[in-house]
CSV table of C-alpha atoms in Angstrom, one decimal:
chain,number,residue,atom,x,y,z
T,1278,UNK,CA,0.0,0.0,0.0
T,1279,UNK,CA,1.5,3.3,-0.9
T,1280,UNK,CA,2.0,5.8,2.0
T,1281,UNK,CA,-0.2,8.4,2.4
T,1282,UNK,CA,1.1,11.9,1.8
T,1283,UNK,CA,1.3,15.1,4.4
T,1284,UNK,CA,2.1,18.6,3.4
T,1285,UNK,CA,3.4,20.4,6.6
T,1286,UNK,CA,3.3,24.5,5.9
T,1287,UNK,CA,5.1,26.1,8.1
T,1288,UNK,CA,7.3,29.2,8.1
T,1289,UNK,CA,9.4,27.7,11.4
T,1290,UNK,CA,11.9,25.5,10.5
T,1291,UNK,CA,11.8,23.4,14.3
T,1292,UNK,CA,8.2,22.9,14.0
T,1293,UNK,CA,8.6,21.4,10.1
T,1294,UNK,CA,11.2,19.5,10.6
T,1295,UNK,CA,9.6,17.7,14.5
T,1296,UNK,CA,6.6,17.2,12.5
T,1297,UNK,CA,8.3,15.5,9.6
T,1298,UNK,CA,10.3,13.4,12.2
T,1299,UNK,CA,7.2,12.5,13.8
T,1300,UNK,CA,5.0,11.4,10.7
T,1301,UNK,CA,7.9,9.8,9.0
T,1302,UNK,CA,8.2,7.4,11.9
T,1303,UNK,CA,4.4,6.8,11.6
T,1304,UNK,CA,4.8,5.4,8.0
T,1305,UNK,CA,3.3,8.8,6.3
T,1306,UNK,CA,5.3,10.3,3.2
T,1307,UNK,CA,5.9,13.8,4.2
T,1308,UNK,CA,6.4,17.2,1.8
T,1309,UNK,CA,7.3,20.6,3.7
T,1310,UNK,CA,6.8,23.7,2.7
T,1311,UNK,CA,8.3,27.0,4.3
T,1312,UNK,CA,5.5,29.5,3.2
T,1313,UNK,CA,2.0,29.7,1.0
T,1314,UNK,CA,4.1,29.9,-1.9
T,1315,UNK,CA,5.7,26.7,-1.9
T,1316,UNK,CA,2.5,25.4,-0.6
T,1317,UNK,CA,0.6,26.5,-3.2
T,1318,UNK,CA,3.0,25.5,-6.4
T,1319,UNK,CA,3.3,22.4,-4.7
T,1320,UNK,CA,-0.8,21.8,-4.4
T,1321,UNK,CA,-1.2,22.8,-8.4
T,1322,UNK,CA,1.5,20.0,-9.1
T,1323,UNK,CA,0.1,16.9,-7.0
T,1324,UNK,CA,-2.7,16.8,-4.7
T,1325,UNK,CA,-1.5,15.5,-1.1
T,1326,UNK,CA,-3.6,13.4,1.1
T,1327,UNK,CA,-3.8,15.7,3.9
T,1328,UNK,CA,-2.2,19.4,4.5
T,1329,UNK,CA,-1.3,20.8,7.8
T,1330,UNK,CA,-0.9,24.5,7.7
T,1331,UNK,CA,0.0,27.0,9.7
T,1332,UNK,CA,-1.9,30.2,10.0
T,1333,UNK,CA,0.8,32.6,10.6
T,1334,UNK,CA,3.0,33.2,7.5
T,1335,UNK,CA,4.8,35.6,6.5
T,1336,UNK,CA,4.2,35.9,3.0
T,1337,UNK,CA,0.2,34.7,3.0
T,1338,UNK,CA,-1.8,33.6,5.9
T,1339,UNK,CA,-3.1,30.2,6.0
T,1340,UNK,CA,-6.8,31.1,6.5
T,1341,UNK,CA,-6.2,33.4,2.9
T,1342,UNK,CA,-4.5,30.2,1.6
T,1343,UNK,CA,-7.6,28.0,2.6
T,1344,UNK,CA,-9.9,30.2,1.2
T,1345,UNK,CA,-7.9,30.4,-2.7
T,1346,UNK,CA,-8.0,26.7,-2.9
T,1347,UNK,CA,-11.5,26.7,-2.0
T,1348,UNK,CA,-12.3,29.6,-4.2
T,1349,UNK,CA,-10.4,27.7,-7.5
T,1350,UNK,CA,-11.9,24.0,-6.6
T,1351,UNK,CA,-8.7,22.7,-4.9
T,1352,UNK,CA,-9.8,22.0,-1.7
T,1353,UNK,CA,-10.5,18.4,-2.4
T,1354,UNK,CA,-8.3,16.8,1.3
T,1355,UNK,CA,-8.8,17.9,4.3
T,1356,UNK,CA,-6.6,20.3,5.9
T,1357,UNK,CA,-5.7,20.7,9.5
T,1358,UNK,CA,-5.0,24.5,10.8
T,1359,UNK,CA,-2.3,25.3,13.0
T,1360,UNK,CA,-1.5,28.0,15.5
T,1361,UNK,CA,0.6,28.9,18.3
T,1362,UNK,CA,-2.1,32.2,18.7
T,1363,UNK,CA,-5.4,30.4,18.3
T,1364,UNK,CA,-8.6,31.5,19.2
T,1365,UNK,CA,-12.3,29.9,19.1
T,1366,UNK,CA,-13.0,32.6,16.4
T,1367,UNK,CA,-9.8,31.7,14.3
T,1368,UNK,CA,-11.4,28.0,14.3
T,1369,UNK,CA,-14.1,28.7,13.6
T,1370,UNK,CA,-13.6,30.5,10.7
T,1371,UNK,CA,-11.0,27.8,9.3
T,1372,UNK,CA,-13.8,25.3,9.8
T,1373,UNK,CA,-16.5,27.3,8.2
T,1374,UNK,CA,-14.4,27.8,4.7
T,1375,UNK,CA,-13.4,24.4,4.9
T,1376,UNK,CA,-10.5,23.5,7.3
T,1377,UNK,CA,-11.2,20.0,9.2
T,1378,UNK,CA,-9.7,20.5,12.2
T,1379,UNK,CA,-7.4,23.2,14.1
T,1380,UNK,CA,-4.3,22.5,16.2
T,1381,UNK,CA,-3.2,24.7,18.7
T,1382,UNK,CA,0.6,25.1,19.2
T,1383,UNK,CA,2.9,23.4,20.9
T,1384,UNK,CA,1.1,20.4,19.7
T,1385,UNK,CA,0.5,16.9,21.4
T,1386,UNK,CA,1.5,14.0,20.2
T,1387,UNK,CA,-1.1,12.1,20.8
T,1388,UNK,CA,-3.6,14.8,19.5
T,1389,UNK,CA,-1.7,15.5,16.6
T,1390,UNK,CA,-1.6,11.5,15.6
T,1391,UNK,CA,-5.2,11.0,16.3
T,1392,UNK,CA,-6.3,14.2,14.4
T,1393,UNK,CA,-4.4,13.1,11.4
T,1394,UNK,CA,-5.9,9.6,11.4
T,1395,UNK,CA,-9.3,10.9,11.7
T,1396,UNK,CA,-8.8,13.4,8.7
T,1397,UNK,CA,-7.1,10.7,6.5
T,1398,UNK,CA,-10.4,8.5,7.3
T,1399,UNK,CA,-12.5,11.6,6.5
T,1400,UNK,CA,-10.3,11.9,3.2
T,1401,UNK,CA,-11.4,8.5,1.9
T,1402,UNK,CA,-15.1,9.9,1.5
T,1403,UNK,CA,-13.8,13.3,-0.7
T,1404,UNK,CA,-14.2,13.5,-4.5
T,1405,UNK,CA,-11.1,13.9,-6.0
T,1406,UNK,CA,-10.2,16.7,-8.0
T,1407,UNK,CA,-12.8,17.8,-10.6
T,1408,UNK,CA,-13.5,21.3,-13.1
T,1409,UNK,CA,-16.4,23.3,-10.9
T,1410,UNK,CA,-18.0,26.8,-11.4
T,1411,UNK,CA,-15.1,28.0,-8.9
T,1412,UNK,CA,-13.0,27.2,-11.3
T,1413,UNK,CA,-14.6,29.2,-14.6
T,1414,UNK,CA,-12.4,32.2,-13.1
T,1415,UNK,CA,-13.0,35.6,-11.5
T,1416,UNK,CA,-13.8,37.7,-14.4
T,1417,UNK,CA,-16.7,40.2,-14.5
T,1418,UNK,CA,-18.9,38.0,-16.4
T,1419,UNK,CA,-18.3,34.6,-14.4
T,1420,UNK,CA,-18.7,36.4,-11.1
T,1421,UNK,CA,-21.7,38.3,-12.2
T,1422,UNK,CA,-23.1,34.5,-13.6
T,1423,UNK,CA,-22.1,33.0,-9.9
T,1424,UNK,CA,-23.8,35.6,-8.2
T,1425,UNK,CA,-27.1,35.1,-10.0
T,1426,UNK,CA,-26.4,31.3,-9.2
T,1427,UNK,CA,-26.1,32.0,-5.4
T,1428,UNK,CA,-29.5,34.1,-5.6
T,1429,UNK,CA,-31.3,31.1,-7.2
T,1430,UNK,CA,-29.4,28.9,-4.5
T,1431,UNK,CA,-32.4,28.3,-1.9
T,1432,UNK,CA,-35.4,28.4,-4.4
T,1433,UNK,CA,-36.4,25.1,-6.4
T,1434,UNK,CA,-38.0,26.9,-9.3
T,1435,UNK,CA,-36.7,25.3,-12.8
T,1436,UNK,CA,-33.7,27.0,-14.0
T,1437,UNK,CA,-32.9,27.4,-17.7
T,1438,UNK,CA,-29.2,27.9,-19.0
T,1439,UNK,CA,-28.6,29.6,-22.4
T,1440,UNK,CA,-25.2,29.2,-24.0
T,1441,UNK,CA,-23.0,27.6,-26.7
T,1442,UNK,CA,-21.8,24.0,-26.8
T,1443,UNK,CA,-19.2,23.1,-23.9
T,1444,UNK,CA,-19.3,26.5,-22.3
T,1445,UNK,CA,-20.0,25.0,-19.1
T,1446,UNK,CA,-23.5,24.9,-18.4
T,1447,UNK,CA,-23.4,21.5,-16.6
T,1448,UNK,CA,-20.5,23.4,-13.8
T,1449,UNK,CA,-23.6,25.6,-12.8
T,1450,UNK,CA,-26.3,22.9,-12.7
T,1451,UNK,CA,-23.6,21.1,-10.2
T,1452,UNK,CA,-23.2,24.3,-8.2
T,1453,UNK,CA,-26.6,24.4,-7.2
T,1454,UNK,CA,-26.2,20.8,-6.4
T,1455,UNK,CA,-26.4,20.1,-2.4
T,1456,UNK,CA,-23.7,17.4,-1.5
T,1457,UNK,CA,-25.2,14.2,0.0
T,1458,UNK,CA,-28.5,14.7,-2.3
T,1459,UNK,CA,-29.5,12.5,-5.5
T,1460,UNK,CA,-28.5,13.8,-8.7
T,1461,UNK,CA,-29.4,12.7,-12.1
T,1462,UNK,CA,-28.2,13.7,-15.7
T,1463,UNK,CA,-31.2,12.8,-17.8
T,1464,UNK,CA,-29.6,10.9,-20.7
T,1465,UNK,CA,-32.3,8.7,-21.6
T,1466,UNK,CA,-35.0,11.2,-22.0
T,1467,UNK,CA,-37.5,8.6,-23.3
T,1468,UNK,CA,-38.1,8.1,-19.1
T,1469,UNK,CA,-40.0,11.5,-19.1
T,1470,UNK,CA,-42.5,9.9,-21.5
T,1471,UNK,CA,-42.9,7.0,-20.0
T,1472,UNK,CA,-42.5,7.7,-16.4
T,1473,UNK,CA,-41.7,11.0,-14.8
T,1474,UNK,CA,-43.2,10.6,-11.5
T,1475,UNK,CA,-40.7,7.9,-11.4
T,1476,UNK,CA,-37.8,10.1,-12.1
T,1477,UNK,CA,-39.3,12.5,-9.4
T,1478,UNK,CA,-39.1,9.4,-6.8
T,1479,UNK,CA,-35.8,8.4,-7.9
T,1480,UNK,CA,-34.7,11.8,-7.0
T,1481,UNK,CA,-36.1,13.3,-4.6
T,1482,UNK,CA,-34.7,16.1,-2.6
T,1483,UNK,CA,-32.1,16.1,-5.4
T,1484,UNK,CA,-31.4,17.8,-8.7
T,1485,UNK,CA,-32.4,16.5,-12.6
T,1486,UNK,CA,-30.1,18.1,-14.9
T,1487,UNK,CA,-31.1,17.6,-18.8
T,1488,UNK,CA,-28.2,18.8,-20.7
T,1489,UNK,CA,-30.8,19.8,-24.0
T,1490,UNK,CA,-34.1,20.1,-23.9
T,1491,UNK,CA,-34.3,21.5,-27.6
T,1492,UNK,CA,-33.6,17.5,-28.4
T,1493,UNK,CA,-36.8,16.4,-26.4
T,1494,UNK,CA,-39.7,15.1,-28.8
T,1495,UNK,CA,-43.1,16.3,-28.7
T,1496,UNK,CA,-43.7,13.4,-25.6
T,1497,UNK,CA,-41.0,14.2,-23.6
T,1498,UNK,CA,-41.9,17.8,-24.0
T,1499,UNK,CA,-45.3,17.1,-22.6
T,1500,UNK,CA,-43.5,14.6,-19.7
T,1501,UNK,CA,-40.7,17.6,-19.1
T,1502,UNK,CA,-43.8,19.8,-18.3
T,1503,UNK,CA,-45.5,17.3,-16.1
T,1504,UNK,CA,-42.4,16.8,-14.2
T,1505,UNK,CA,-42.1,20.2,-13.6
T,1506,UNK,CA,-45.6,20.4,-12.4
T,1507,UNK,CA,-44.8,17.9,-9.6
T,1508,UNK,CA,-41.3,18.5,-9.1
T,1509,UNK,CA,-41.6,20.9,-5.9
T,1510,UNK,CA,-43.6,17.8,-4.0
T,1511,UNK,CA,-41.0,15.6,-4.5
T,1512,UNK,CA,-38.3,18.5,-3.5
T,1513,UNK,CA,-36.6,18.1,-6.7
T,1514,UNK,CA,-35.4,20.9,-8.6
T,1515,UNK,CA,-34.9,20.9,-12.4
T,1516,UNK,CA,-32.1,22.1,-14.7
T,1517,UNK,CA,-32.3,22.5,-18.2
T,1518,UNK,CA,-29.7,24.0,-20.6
T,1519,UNK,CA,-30.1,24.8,-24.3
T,1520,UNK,CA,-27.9,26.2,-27.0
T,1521,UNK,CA,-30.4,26.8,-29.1
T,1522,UNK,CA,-33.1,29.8,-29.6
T,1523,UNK,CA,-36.6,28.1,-28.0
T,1524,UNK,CA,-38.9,30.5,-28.7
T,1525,UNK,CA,-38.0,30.1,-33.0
T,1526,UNK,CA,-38.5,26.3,-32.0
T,1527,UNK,CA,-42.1,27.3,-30.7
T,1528,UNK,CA,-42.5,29.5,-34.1
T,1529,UNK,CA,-41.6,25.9,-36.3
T,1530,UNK,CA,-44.1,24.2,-34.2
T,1531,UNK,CA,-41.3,21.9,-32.6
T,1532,UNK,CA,-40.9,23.3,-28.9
T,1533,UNK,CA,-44.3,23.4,-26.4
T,1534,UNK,CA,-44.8,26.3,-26.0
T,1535,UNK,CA,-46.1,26.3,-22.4
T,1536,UNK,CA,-43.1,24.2,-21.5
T,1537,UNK,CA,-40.7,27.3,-22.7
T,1538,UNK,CA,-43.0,29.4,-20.2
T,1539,UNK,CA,-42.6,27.0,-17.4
T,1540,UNK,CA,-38.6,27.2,-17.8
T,1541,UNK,CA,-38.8,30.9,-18.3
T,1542,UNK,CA,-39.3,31.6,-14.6
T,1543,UNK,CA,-35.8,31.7,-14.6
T,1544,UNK,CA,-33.3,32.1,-17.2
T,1545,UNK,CA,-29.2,32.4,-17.1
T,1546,UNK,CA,-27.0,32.8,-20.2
T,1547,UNK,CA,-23.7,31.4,-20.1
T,1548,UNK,CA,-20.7,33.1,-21.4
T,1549,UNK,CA,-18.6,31.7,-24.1
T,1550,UNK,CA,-14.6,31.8,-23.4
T,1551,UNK,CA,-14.3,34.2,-25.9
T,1552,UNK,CA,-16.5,36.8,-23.4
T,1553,UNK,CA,-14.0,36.0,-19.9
T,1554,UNK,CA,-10.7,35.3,-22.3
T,1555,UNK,CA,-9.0,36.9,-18.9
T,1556,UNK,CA,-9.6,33.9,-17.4
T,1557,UNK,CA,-8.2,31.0,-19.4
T,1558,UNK,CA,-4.8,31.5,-18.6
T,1559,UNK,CA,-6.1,30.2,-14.2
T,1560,UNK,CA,-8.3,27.8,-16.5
T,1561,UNK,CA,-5.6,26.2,-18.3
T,1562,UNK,CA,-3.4,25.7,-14.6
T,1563,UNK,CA,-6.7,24.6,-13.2
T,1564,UNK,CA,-6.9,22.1,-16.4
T,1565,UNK,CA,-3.5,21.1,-15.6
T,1566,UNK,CA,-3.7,19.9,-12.4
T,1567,UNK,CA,-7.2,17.9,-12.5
T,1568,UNK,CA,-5.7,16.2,-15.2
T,1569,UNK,CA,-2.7,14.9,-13.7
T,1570,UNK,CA,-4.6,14.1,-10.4
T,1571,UNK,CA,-6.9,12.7,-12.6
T,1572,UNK,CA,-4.0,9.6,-13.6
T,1573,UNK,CA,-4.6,11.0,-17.4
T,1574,UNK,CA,-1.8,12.8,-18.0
T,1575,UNK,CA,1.8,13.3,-15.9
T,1576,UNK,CA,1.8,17.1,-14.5
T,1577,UNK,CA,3.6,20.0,-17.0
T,1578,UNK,CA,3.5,23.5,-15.8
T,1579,UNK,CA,2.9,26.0,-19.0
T,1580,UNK,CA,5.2,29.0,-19.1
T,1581,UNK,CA,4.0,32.5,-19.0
T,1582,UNK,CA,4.3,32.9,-23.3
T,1583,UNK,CA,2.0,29.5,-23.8
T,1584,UNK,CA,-0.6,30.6,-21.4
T,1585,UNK,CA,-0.8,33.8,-23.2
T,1586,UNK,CA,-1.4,32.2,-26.6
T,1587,UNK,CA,-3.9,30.2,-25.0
T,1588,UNK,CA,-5.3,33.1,-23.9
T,1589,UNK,CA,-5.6,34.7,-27.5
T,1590,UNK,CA,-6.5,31.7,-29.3
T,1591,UNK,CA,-9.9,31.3,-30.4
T,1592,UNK,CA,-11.9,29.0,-28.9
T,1593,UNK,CA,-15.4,28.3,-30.7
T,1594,UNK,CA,-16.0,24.9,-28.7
T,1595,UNK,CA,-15.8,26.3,-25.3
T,1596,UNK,CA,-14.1,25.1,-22.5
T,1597,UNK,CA,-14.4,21.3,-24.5
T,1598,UNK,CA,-12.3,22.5,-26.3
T,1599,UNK,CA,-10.0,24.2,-24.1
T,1600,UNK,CA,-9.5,21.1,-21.9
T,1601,UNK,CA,-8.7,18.8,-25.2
T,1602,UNK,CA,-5.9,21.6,-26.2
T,1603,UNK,CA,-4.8,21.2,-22.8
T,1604,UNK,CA,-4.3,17.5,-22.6
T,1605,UNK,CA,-2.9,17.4,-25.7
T,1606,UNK,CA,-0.7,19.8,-24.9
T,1607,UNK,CA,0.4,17.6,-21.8
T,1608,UNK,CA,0.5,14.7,-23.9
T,1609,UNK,CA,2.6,15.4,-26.4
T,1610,UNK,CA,5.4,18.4,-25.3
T,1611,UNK,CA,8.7,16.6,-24.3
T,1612,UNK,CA,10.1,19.8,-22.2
T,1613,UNK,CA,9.8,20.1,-18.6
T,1614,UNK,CA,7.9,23.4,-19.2
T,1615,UNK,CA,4.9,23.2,-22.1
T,1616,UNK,CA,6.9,26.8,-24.5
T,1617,UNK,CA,4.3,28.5,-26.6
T,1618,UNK,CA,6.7,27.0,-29.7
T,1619,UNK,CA,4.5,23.4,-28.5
T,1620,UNK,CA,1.2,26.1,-28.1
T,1621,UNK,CA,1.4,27.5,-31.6
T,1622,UNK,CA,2.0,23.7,-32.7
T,1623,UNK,CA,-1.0,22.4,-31.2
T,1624,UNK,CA,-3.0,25.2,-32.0
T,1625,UNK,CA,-2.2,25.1,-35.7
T,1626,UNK,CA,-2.9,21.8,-36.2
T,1627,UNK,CA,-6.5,22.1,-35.1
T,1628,UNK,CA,-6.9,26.1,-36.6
T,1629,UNK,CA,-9.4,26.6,-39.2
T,1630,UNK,CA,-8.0,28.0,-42.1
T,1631,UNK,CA,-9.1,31.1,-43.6
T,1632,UNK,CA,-10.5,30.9,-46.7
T,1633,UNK,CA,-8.1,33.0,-49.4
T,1634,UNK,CA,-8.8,35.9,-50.4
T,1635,UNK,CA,-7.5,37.6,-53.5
T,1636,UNK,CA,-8.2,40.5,-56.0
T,1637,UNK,CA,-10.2,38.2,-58.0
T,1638,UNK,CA,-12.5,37.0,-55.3
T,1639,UNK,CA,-15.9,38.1,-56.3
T,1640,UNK,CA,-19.1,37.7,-53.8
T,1641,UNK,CA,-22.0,35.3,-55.7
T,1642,UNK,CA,-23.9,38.5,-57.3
T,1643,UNK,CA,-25.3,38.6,-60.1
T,1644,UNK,CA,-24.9,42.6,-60.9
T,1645,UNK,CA,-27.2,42.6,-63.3
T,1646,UNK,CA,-30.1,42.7,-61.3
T,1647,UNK,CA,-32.2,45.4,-59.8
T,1648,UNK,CA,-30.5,47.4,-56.0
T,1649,UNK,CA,-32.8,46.4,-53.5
T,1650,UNK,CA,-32.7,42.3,-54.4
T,1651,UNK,CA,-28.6,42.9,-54.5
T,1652,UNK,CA,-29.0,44.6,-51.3
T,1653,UNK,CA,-31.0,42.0,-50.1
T,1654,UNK,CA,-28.6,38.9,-51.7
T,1655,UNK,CA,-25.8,40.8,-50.0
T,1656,UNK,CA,-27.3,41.1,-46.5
T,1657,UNK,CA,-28.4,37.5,-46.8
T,1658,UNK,CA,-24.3,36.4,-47.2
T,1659,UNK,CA,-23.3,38.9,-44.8
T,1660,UNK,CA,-25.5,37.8,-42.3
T,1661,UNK,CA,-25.0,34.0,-42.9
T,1662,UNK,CA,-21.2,34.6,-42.7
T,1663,UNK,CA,-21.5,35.9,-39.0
T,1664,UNK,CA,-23.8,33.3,-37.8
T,1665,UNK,CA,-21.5,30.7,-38.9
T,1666,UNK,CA,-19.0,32.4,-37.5
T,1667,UNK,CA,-20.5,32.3,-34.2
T,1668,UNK,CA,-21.0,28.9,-34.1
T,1669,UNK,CA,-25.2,29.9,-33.9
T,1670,UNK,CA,-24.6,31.9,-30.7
T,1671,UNK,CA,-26.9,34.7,-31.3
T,1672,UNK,CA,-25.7,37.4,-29.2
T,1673,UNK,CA,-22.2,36.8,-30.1
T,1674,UNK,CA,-24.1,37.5,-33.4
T,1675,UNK,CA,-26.1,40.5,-32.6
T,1676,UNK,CA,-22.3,42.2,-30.8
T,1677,UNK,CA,-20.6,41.7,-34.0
T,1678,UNK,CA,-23.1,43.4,-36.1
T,1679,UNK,CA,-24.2,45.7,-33.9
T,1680,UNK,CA,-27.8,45.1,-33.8
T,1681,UNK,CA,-30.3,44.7,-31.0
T,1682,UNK,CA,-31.3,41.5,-30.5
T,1683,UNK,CA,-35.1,42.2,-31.5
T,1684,UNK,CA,-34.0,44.2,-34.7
T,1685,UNK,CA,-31.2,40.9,-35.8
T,1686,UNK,CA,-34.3,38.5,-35.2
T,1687,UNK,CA,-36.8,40.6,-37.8
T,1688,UNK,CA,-33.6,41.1,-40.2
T,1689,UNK,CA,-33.0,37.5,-40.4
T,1690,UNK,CA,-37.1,37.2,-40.5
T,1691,UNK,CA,-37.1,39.4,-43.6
T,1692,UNK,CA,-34.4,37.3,-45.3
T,1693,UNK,CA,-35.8,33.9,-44.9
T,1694,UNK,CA,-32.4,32.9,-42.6
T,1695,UNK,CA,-32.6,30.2,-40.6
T,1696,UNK,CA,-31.0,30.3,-37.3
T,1697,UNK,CA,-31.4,26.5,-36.4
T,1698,UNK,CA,-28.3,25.2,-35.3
């Protein structure tokens, strides 16, 4: 059996070097680390099976510490607080952001053993390591999208998320997610036809996530809107997500409409990467280390040029997309660092090309016929061209044209496009 792993942070040298004498003798494997700094690259590199960190540092205090690895999803061990100054309020406060125990200073050994058992036993039952909304960053838009999230925290009302493919939507159904509680990913939606007071049962007091409804038939539609109907008895509450435009689907006749107006209660739109890019480079080290925690890949730290042409990469599938460039970035570099020369290799291999463009490139008009039917043929490939370009997303749409919404929608009306995805 392998043996289990301690980080000791401590900025005294006695106190890290008794405690690594100590749990060496008891069969533990034991890292040290002199301030939050060496704690904190050595956290993003492996995750340890327990932490024991002192609150007093010089550099960053361990409550601050605690509170950035719970803030960007890392605080998946436990981790024992330690003080030579502590107070009840001090302990509490570790304990309420996450901490599992404190330990006053000097410590017993006989309290120190036993508190480390019981936090390696309490480990056993912790997920390991996994992409969360904490994670998405700390840009305006993912804060203001996390705050919304925390409003709808308490209430069970159906929630509907609006956003392109991979951009995360199933991170915030998770977030609202109470530990300990049922939850079910709806993958084989002909159970809503069949049986949704079953689904209700099977769930209850948990959460039913249905990554897109759009792909629901007419019978599932009408079971969706039954569930829904019945959901707060069972406790349940219902998340839907959607990259497509329901109320067009409701215009073809292929979306219920009073379904659309039970999930418009309440409504979120998800951002795409490409509207919180200032946050890829903290995704990408966040990427990094889930991964190699994970057992997929072995850990490679990205230097400060790579992460910046991550950062100004395009990225039309989202953070899918982001996390495939990203392990096959780890994969495949053969440096101890991951350069931006492997970036710009990776990148270019899956980099749509532009299509050429030359004096003799004509746009499809025929010239010959009368103004307003070429004005109309030319809106008709201008507007086409940024849709596609957008992947469908029709704000992203709407901000690169500079329309309001409601004026893109008639446009595209008048044209006879089609915004189906």
């Amino acid at each position: 059996m392998t043996a289990r792993q301690v980080l000791v942070v401590d900025d005294e040298v006695g106190i890290r070097e008794l405690l690594s004498e100590i749990l060496s003798d008891e069969g533990y494997h034991v890292k040290l680390a002199e301030n939050a700094a060496q704690a904190r690259d050595s956290r993003q590199q492996e995750r340890p099976d327990l932490v024991l960190l002192d609150i007093w540092m010089p550099d960053c205090d361990g409550i601050s510490l605690l509170k950035e690895w719970g803030n960007g999803g890392l605080l998946t061990m436990p981790v024992v607080m330690m003080s030579g100054h502590g107070t009840i309020d001090t302990a509490v406060e570790a304990t309420r952001i996450g901490a599992f125990d404190f330990l006053e200073k000097p410590i017993a050994l006989q309290k120190l053993l036993k508190t480390v058992n019981a936090a390696l036993k309490h480990a056993e039952h912790q997920p390991r390591s996994g992409m969360n909304l904490l994670s998405l960053g700390k840009s305006p838009a993912i804060v203001d999208l996390r705050t919304r999230l925390e409003q709808l925290d308490g209430l069970k009302v159906p929630l509907l998320l609006i956003g392109a493919r991979g951009c995360g939507a199933e991170l915030c159904a998770r977030f609202l997610h109470r530990s300990e509680t049922p939850w079910l990913e709806l993958t084989q939606a002909e159970k809503l036809a069949s049986a949704p007071l079953e689904l209700l049962e099977q769930t209850r007091e948990g959460l039913i996530y249905i990554p897109e409804v759009a792909d629901l038939g007419k019978t599932e539609q009408k079971g969706l809107l039954l569930l829904l109907g019945r959901a707060d008895k069972y406790g349940v509450r219902v998340v839907c997500a959607t990259t497509r435009v329901l109320p067009q689907l409701v215009q073809a006749g292929q979306f219920d409409e009073s379904l659309l107006h039970a999930l418009s209660s309440a409504s979120l739109n998800i951002p795409t990467l490409a509207e919180h890019r200032e946050d890829i480079p903290d995704l990408v080290k966040a990427m990094t280390t889930f991964l190699a925690e994970n057992g997929e890949v072995q850990y490679r730290e990205f230097d400060v040029a790579a992460l910046n042409a991550m950062r100004n990469a395009e990225w039309p599938g989202n953070l899918a997309q982001l996390k495939v460039a990203v392990k096959n970035l780890m994969l495949t570099s053969i440096g101890e660092k991951i350069t931006l020369e492997d970036a710009v290799r990776v990148l270019e291999q899956f980099a749509v090309p532009e299509p050429a463009v030359s004096a003799a490139t004509q746009l499809p008009l025929d010239l010959n016929m009368s103004l307003r039917d070429a004005r109309d043929a030319f809106e008709r490939i201008y507007f086409e061209h940024h849709i596609a370009k957008a992947g469908g997303n029709m704000s992203r749409v709407a901000e690169a044209v500079e329309l309001e919404r409601t004026h893109l929608y008639r446009k595209l009306k008048q044209l006879n496009i089609r915004t189906k995805q």
